[in-house]
């Protein structure tokens, strides 16, 4: 039997034992959730966020409107440069730089969206067309078709010459596309003499309309098809089924008008 010392007995007697009280809890627990104070920021944060979002959207809307106005002014200046016969490449580059600066965003995303293969295609196209033009073959064929031998100049006032001109541009645009054809024919327009201005207008009009005949008639068609192929693959005959009827209606319908204009300018 272990004997407890006097100090142990005194320590146990000095410690009071309180019975547990049922239903008692901490002051925080005794308070209902409705009695807890709610920070004012929690009550007003949705309204503040809504006002901030509205203000931000207004600022973005105003900035977008001013940006559109600035872009429109740049476009007007570029067109004025074209009308004033300024250098074509210099005018385009200046307009592009102005738009990049006014956009006030890093151009990384825009530069990343450039199609390198398409740029290579265009640059190669100009090189090839210059080489073909330097052979002299386009000039020889064009003179044989346009000049009848009785005069040194071609006469667009002649209905047969006008029809030949339209057919050459129409067929050629859909064999090699309208931009390469214009590059080949541009040095040959001088053979129309006093009708040279009208020949330029005729070439621009017919080559533009001829670009709608088939899929390869215009490089713009190729660009659109290339950009859209991830969502929709445009087929050659699908395009031609709609483009050919419209082109074959527009060209004959405007041919008498063009011939009348040529006769008036010749007189």
mmCIF file of C-alpha atoms in Angstrom:
data_model
loop_
_atom_site.group_PDB
_atom_site.id
_atom_site.type_symbol
_atom_site.label_atom_id
_atom_site.label_comp_id
_atom_site.label_asym_id
_atom_site.label_seq_id
_atom_site.Cartn_x
_atom_site.Cartn_y
_atom_site.Cartn_z
ATOM 1 C CA UNK A 1 0.000 0.000 0.000
ATOM 2 C CA UNK A 2 1.418 3.359 -1.140
ATOM 3 C CA UNK A 3 1.054 6.072 1.476
ATOM 4 C CA UNK A 4 0.294 9.526 0.187
ATOM 5 C CA UNK A 5 2.109 12.428 1.710
ATOM 6 C CA UNK A 6 0.405 15.348 3.418
ATOM 7 C CA UNK A 7 1.125 17.649 0.454
ATOM 8 C CA UNK A 8 -0.815 15.479 -1.956
ATOM 9 C CA UNK A 9 -3.856 15.476 0.202
ATOM 10 C CA UNK A 10 -3.802 19.238 0.530
ATOM 11 C CA UNK A 11 -3.434 19.727 -3.254
ATOM 12 C CA UNK A 12 -6.411 17.546 -4.065
ATOM 13 C CA UNK A 13 -8.557 19.237 -1.456
ATOM 14 C CA UNK A 14 -7.623 22.702 -2.749
ATOM 15 C CA UNK A 15 -8.848 22.021 -6.335
ATOM 16 C CA UNK A 16 -12.615 22.665 -6.542
ATOM 17 C CA UNK A 17 -14.594 20.524 -8.966
ATOM 18 C CA UNK A 18 -17.461 22.393 -10.743
ATOM 19 C CA UNK A 19 -20.238 20.427 -12.323
ATOM 20 C CA UNK A 20 -20.720 20.976 -16.067
ATOM 21 C CA UNK A 21 -23.528 23.375 -17.047
ATOM 22 C CA UNK A 22 -25.669 22.127 -19.887
ATOM 23 C CA UNK A 23 -26.584 24.505 -22.680
ATOM 24 C CA UNK A 24 -23.687 26.806 -21.967
ATOM 25 C CA UNK A 25 -21.527 27.897 -24.952
ATOM 26 C CA UNK A 26 -19.139 30.626 -25.962
ATOM 27 C CA UNK A 27 -20.440 34.198 -26.345
ATOM 28 C CA UNK A 28 -19.812 34.075 -30.092
ATOM 29 C CA UNK A 29 -21.797 30.869 -30.419
ATOM 30 C CA UNK A 30 -24.673 32.202 -28.269
ATOM 31 C CA UNK A 31 -25.142 35.071 -30.741
ATOM 32 C CA UNK A 32 -27.259 34.335 -33.767
ATOM 33 C CA UNK A 33 -25.952 34.765 -37.279
ATOM 34 C CA UNK A 34 -28.244 37.750 -37.650
ATOM 35 C CA UNK A 35 -26.619 39.433 -34.653
ATOM 36 C CA UNK A 36 -23.130 39.325 -36.220
ATOM 37 C CA UNK A 37 -22.021 42.653 -37.683
ATOM 38 C CA UNK A 38 -21.811 42.662 -41.482
ATOM 39 C CA UNK A 39 -19.054 44.754 -43.054
ATOM 40 C CA UNK A 40 -20.392 47.606 -45.162
ATOM 41 C CA UNK A 41 -18.049 46.636 -47.997
ATOM 42 C CA UNK A 42 -19.793 43.291 -48.454
ATOM 43 C CA UNK A 43 -23.159 44.998 -48.912
ATOM 44 C CA UNK A 44 -21.928 47.601 -51.393
ATOM 45 C CA UNK A 45 -19.351 45.550 -53.346
ATOM 46 C CA UNK A 46 -21.775 44.334 -56.087
ATOM 47 C CA UNK A 47 -22.995 47.880 -56.716
ATOM 48 C CA UNK A 48 -19.458 49.242 -56.735
ATOM 49 C CA UNK A 49 -18.333 46.513 -59.130
ATOM 50 C CA UNK A 50 -21.286 47.216 -61.396
ATOM 51 C CA UNK A 51 -20.545 50.950 -61.451
ATOM 52 C CA UNK A 52 -16.867 50.313 -62.124
ATOM 53 C CA UNK A 53 -17.716 47.956 -64.971
ATOM 54 C CA UNK A 54 -20.142 50.477 -66.453
ATOM 55 C CA UNK A 55 -17.550 53.244 -66.252
ATOM 56 C CA UNK A 56 -14.929 51.032 -67.865
ATOM 57 C CA UNK A 57 -17.271 50.060 -70.689
ATOM 58 C CA UNK A 58 -18.103 53.721 -71.326
ATOM 59 C CA UNK A 59 -14.427 54.610 -71.487
ATOM 60 C CA UNK A 60 -13.748 51.726 -73.863
ATOM 61 C CA UNK A 61 -16.706 52.792 -76.004
ATOM 62 C CA UNK A 62 -15.446 56.368 -76.219
ATOM 63 C CA UNK A 63 -11.926 55.171 -77.045
ATOM 64 C CA UNK A 64 -13.299 52.880 -79.749
ATOM 65 C CA UNK A 65 -15.283 55.721 -81.316
ATOM 66 C CA UNK A 66 -12.274 58.021 -81.366
ATOM 67 C CA UNK A 67 -10.170 55.217 -82.802
ATOM 68 C CA UNK A 68 -12.683 54.660 -85.596
ATOM 69 C CA UNK A 69 -12.691 58.383 -86.374
ATOM 70 C CA UNK A 70 -8.883 58.386 -86.479
ATOM 71 C CA UNK A 71 -8.829 55.329 -88.743
ATOM 72 C CA UNK A 72 -11.343 56.995 -91.064
ATOM 73 C CA UNK A 73 -9.147 60.111 -91.268
ATOM 74 C CA UNK A 74 -6.112 57.967 -92.090
ATOM 75 C CA UNK A 75 -8.089 56.192 -94.825
ATOM 76 C CA UNK A 76 -9.150 59.566 -96.273
ATOM 77 C CA UNK A 77 -5.532 60.742 -96.260
ATOM 78 C CA UNK A 78 -4.408 57.569 -98.036
ATOM 79 C CA UNK A 79 -7.101 58.014 -100.697
ATOM 80 C CA UNK A 80 -6.059 61.648 -101.100
ATOM 81 C CA UNK A 81 -2.511 60.430 -101.675
ATOM 82 C CA UNK A 82 -3.742 58.107 -104.401
ATOM 83 C CA UNK A 83 -5.668 60.932 -106.070
ATOM 84 C CA UNK A 84 -2.638 63.236 -105.824
ATOM 85 C CA UNK A 85 -0.514 60.596 -107.636
ATOM 86 C CA UNK A 86 1.863 60.159 -104.708
ATOM 87 C CA UNK A 87 4.076 57.093 -104.603
ATOM 88 C CA UNK A 88 1.742 54.118 -104.161
ATOM 89 C CA UNK A 89 3.980 52.034 -101.897
ATOM 90 C CA UNK A 90 5.042 54.991 -99.751
ATOM 91 C CA UNK A 91 1.416 56.073 -99.286
ATOM 92 C CA UNK A 92 0.285 52.601 -98.235
ATOM 93 C CA UNK A 93 3.162 52.138 -95.788
ATOM 94 C CA UNK A 94 2.533 55.530 -94.168
ATOM 95 C CA UNK A 95 -1.159 54.715 -93.761
ATOM 96 C CA UNK A 96 -0.375 51.322 -92.206
ATOM 97 C CA UNK A 97 2.150 52.820 -89.753
ATOM 98 C CA UNK A 98 -0.350 55.517 -88.728
ATOM 99 C CA UNK A 99 -3.023 52.909 -88.007
ATOM 100 C CA UNK A 100 -0.622 50.798 -85.924
ATOM 101 C CA UNK A 101 0.351 53.863 -83.870
ATOM 102 C CA UNK A 102 -3.261 54.980 -83.381
ATOM 103 C CA UNK A 103 -4.314 51.497 -82.336
ATOM 104 C CA UNK A 104 -2.016 51.839 -79.274
ATOM 105 C CA UNK A 105 -1.663 48.122 -78.852
ATOM 106 C CA UNK A 106 1.413 45.936 -79.310
ATOM 107 C CA UNK A 107 1.459 44.800 -82.941
ATOM 108 C CA UNK A 108 2.644 41.306 -81.996
ATOM 109 C CA UNK A 109 -0.772 39.734 -82.485
ATOM 110 C CA UNK A 110 -1.283 41.457 -85.819
ATOM 111 C CA UNK A 111 2.169 40.472 -87.073
ATOM 112 C CA UNK A 112 1.614 36.904 -85.917
ATOM 113 C CA UNK A 113 -1.559 36.733 -88.041
ATOM 114 C CA UNK A 114 0.320 37.550 -91.252
ATOM 115 C CA UNK A 115 0.335 34.728 -93.753
ATOM 116 C CA UNK A 116 3.952 34.210 -94.783
ATOM 117 C CA UNK A 117 3.121 31.807 -97.594
ATOM 118 C CA UNK A 118 0.669 34.307 -99.070
ATOM 119 C CA UNK A 119 3.243 37.109 -98.979
ATOM 120 C CA UNK A 120 5.763 34.817 -100.660
ATOM 121 C CA UNK A 121 3.158 33.964 -103.305
ATOM 122 C CA UNK A 122 2.530 37.638 -104.087
ATOM 123 C CA UNK A 123 6.188 38.606 -104.259
ATOM 124 C CA UNK A 124 6.998 35.613 -106.462
ATOM 125 C CA UNK A 125 4.057 36.477 -108.698
ATOM 126 C CA UNK A 126 5.440 39.954 -109.425
ATOM 127 C CA UNK A 127 8.876 38.529 -110.211
ATOM 128 C CA UNK A 128 7.489 35.908 -112.593
ATOM 129 C CA UNK A 129 5.203 38.373 -114.392
ATOM 130 C CA UNK A 130 8.077 40.798 -114.895
ATOM 131 C CA UNK A 131 10.132 37.994 -116.421
ATOM 132 C CA UNK A 132 7.310 37.001 -118.793
ATOM 133 C CA UNK A 133 6.796 40.630 -119.809
ATOM 134 C CA UNK A 134 10.498 41.061 -120.571
ATOM 135 C CA UNK A 135 10.351 38.234 -123.116
ATOM 136 C CA UNK A 136 8.333 40.472 -125.432
ATOM 137 C CA UNK A 137 5.769 37.749 -126.130
ATOM 138 C CA UNK A 138 2.810 39.517 -124.415
ATOM 139 C CA UNK A 139 3.480 42.668 -126.449
ATOM 140 C CA UNK A 140 3.618 40.716 -129.714
ATOM 141 C CA UNK A 141 0.385 38.811 -129.061
ATOM 142 C CA UNK A 142 -1.442 41.929 -127.850
ATOM 143 C CA UNK A 143 -0.540 43.956 -130.939
ATOM 144 C CA UNK A 144 -1.598 41.113 -133.231
ATOM 145 C CA UNK A 145 -5.003 40.964 -131.532
ATOM 146 C CA UNK A 146 -5.678 44.692 -131.176
ATOM 147 C CA UNK A 147 -4.086 46.366 -134.210
ATOM 148 C CA UNK A 148 -5.526 45.489 -137.630
ATOM 149 C CA UNK A 149 -2.445 46.624 -139.572
ATOM 150 C CA UNK A 150 -4.063 49.629 -141.251
ATOM 151 C CA UNK A 151 -3.033 51.990 -138.459
ATOM 152 C CA UNK A 152 -0.395 52.118 -135.747
ATOM 153 C CA UNK A 153 -2.994 52.505 -133.003
ATOM 154 C CA UNK A 154 -5.785 50.223 -131.841
ATOM 155 C CA UNK A 155 -9.317 51.582 -132.044
ATOM 156 C CA UNK A 156 -11.702 50.687 -129.226
ATOM 157 C CA UNK A 157 -14.449 52.399 -131.207
ATOM 158 C CA UNK A 158 -14.474 49.292 -133.397
ATOM 159 C CA UNK A 159 -16.928 46.790 -131.959
ATOM 160 C CA UNK A 160 -14.756 43.826 -132.943
ATOM 161 C CA UNK A 161 -11.702 45.322 -131.201
ATOM 162 C CA UNK A 162 -13.768 46.066 -128.116
ATOM 163 C CA UNK A 163 -15.145 42.512 -127.993
ATOM 164 C CA UNK A 164 -11.635 41.084 -128.473
ATOM 165 C CA UNK A 165 -10.324 43.270 -125.663
ATOM 166 C CA UNK A 166 -13.088 42.109 -123.304
ATOM 167 C CA UNK A 167 -12.643 38.422 -124.195
ATOM 168 C CA UNK A 168 -8.856 38.545 -123.727
ATOM 169 C CA UNK A 169 -9.228 40.133 -120.303
ATOM 170 C CA UNK A 170 -12.093 37.830 -119.319
ATOM 171 C CA UNK A 171 -10.339 34.597 -120.330
ATOM 172 C CA UNK A 172 -6.872 35.675 -119.252
ATOM 173 C CA UNK A 173 -8.086 36.710 -115.800
ATOM 174 C CA UNK A 174 -9.427 33.208 -115.223
ATOM 175 C CA UNK A 175 -6.322 31.482 -116.551
ATOM 176 C CA UNK A 176 -3.635 33.407 -114.656
ATOM 177 C CA UNK A 177 -5.839 35.517 -112.310
ATOM 178 C CA UNK A 178 -6.691 39.169 -112.873
ATOM 179 C CA UNK A 179 -3.722 40.764 -111.071
ATOM 180 C CA UNK A 180 -1.032 38.976 -113.135
ATOM 181 C CA UNK A 181 -2.959 39.720 -116.319
ATOM 182 C CA UNK A 182 -3.112 43.440 -115.527
ATOM 183 C CA UNK A 183 0.634 43.379 -114.807
ATOM 184 C CA UNK A 184 1.194 41.913 -118.284
ATOM 185 C CA UNK A 185 -1.172 44.248 -120.124
ATOM 186 C CA UNK A 186 -0.277 47.498 -118.344
ATOM 187 C CA UNK A 187 2.787 48.207 -120.549
ATOM 188 C CA UNK A 188 0.702 47.544 -123.692
ATOM 189 C CA UNK A 189 -2.083 50.096 -123.123
ATOM 190 C CA UNK A 190 -0.117 52.795 -124.956
ATOM 191 C CA UNK A 191 -1.105 51.276 -128.329
ATOM 192 C CA UNK A 192 -4.578 52.811 -127.931
ATOM 193 C CA UNK A 193 -3.153 56.315 -128.359
ATOM 194 C CA UNK A 194 -5.810 58.950 -127.709
ATOM 195 C CA UNK A 195 -8.082 56.282 -126.203
ATOM 196 C CA UNK A 196 -5.523 55.245 -123.605
ATOM 197 C CA UNK A 197 -7.512 56.692 -120.683
ATOM 198 C CA UNK A 198 -10.615 54.801 -121.723
ATOM 199 C CA UNK A 199 -8.532 51.632 -122.215
ATOM 200 C CA UNK A 200 -7.371 51.876 -118.607
ATOM 201 C CA UNK A 201 -10.949 52.263 -117.396
ATOM 202 C CA UNK A 202 -12.032 49.331 -119.550
ATOM 203 C CA UNK A 203 -9.187 47.142 -118.304
ATOM 204 C CA UNK A 204 -9.946 47.901 -114.656
ATOM 205 C CA UNK A 205 -13.686 47.299 -115.086
ATOM 206 C CA UNK A 206 -13.512 44.059 -117.072
ATOM 207 C CA UNK A 207 -10.700 42.540 -114.967
ATOM 208 C CA UNK A 208 -12.658 43.292 -111.786
ATOM 209 C CA UNK A 209 -15.857 41.677 -113.060
ATOM 210 C CA UNK A 210 -13.926 38.790 -114.646
ATOM 211 C CA UNK A 211 -12.508 37.953 -111.229
ATOM 212 C CA UNK A 212 -15.946 36.679 -110.225
ATOM 213 C CA UNK A 213 -16.207 34.126 -113.015
ATOM 214 C CA UNK A 214 -14.204 31.301 -111.420
ATOM 215 C CA UNK A 215 -12.404 30.594 -108.195
ATOM 216 C CA UNK A 216 -8.979 31.522 -109.634
ATOM 217 C CA UNK A 217 -10.233 34.668 -111.364
ATOM 218 C CA UNK A 218 -9.123 36.893 -108.508
ATOM 219 C CA UNK A 219 -6.417 36.541 -105.894
ATOM 220 C CA UNK A 220 -8.909 37.965 -103.410
ATOM 221 C CA UNK A 221 -10.953 34.781 -103.855
ATOM 222 C CA UNK A 222 -7.900 32.699 -102.976
ATOM 223 C CA UNK A 223 -7.197 34.793 -99.882
ATOM 224 C CA UNK A 224 -10.753 34.444 -98.586
ATOM 225 C CA UNK A 225 -10.801 30.702 -99.258
ATOM 226 C CA UNK A 226 -7.448 30.249 -97.531
ATOM 227 C CA UNK A 227 -8.585 32.131 -94.427
ATOM 228 C CA UNK A 228 -11.934 30.344 -94.255
ATOM 229 C CA UNK A 229 -10.747 26.783 -94.848
ATOM 230 C CA UNK A 230 -10.585 26.057 -91.101
ATOM 231 C CA UNK A 231 -14.366 26.603 -90.909
ATOM 232 C CA UNK A 232 -15.496 25.844 -94.469
ATOM 233 C CA UNK A 233 -13.762 24.396 -97.520
ATOM 234 C CA UNK A 234 -14.866 26.269 -100.628
ATOM 235 C CA UNK A 235 -14.860 24.132 -103.779
ATOM 236 C CA UNK A 236 -14.022 25.317 -107.283
ATOM 237 C CA UNK A 237 -17.326 24.293 -108.892
ATOM 238 C CA UNK A 238 -19.301 25.526 -105.911
ATOM 239 C CA UNK A 239 -17.891 29.015 -106.491
ATOM 240 C CA UNK A 240 -18.237 28.835 -110.276
ATOM 241 C CA UNK A 241 -21.882 27.791 -110.078
ATOM 242 C CA UNK A 242 -22.709 31.218 -108.646
ATOM 243 C CA UNK A 243 -19.917 33.385 -110.032
ATOM 244 C CA UNK A 244 -20.153 32.374 -113.686
ATOM 245 C CA UNK A 245 -23.837 33.309 -114.266
ATOM 246 C CA UNK A 246 -23.447 36.714 -112.654
ATOM 247 C CA UNK A 247 -20.295 37.506 -114.649
ATOM 248 C CA UNK A 248 -21.726 36.287 -117.954
ATOM 249 C CA UNK A 249 -24.770 38.496 -117.426
ATOM 250 C CA UNK A 250 -22.915 41.647 -116.346
ATOM 251 C CA UNK A 251 -20.304 41.649 -119.141
ATOM 252 C CA UNK A 252 -22.716 41.455 -122.122
ATOM 253 C CA UNK A 253 -25.132 43.889 -120.437
ATOM 254 C CA UNK A 254 -22.436 46.548 -120.067
ATOM 255 C CA UNK A 255 -20.727 45.945 -123.412
ATOM 256 C CA UNK A 256 -23.036 48.284 -125.436
ATOM 257 C CA UNK A 257 -22.571 50.989 -122.815
ATOM 258 C CA UNK A 258 -18.800 50.626 -123.011
ATOM 259 C CA UNK A 259 -18.880 50.749 -126.799
ATOM 260 C CA UNK A 260 -20.992 53.905 -126.705
ATOM 261 C CA UNK A 261 -18.509 55.516 -124.311
ATOM 262 C CA UNK A 262 -15.651 54.595 -126.643
ATOM 263 C CA UNK A 263 -17.436 56.172 -129.615
ATOM 264 C CA UNK A 264 -18.131 59.370 -127.672
ATOM 265 C CA UNK A 265 -14.530 59.671 -126.531
ATOM 266 C CA UNK A 266 -13.305 58.989 -130.070
ATOM 267 C CA UNK A 267 -15.483 61.792 -131.464
#
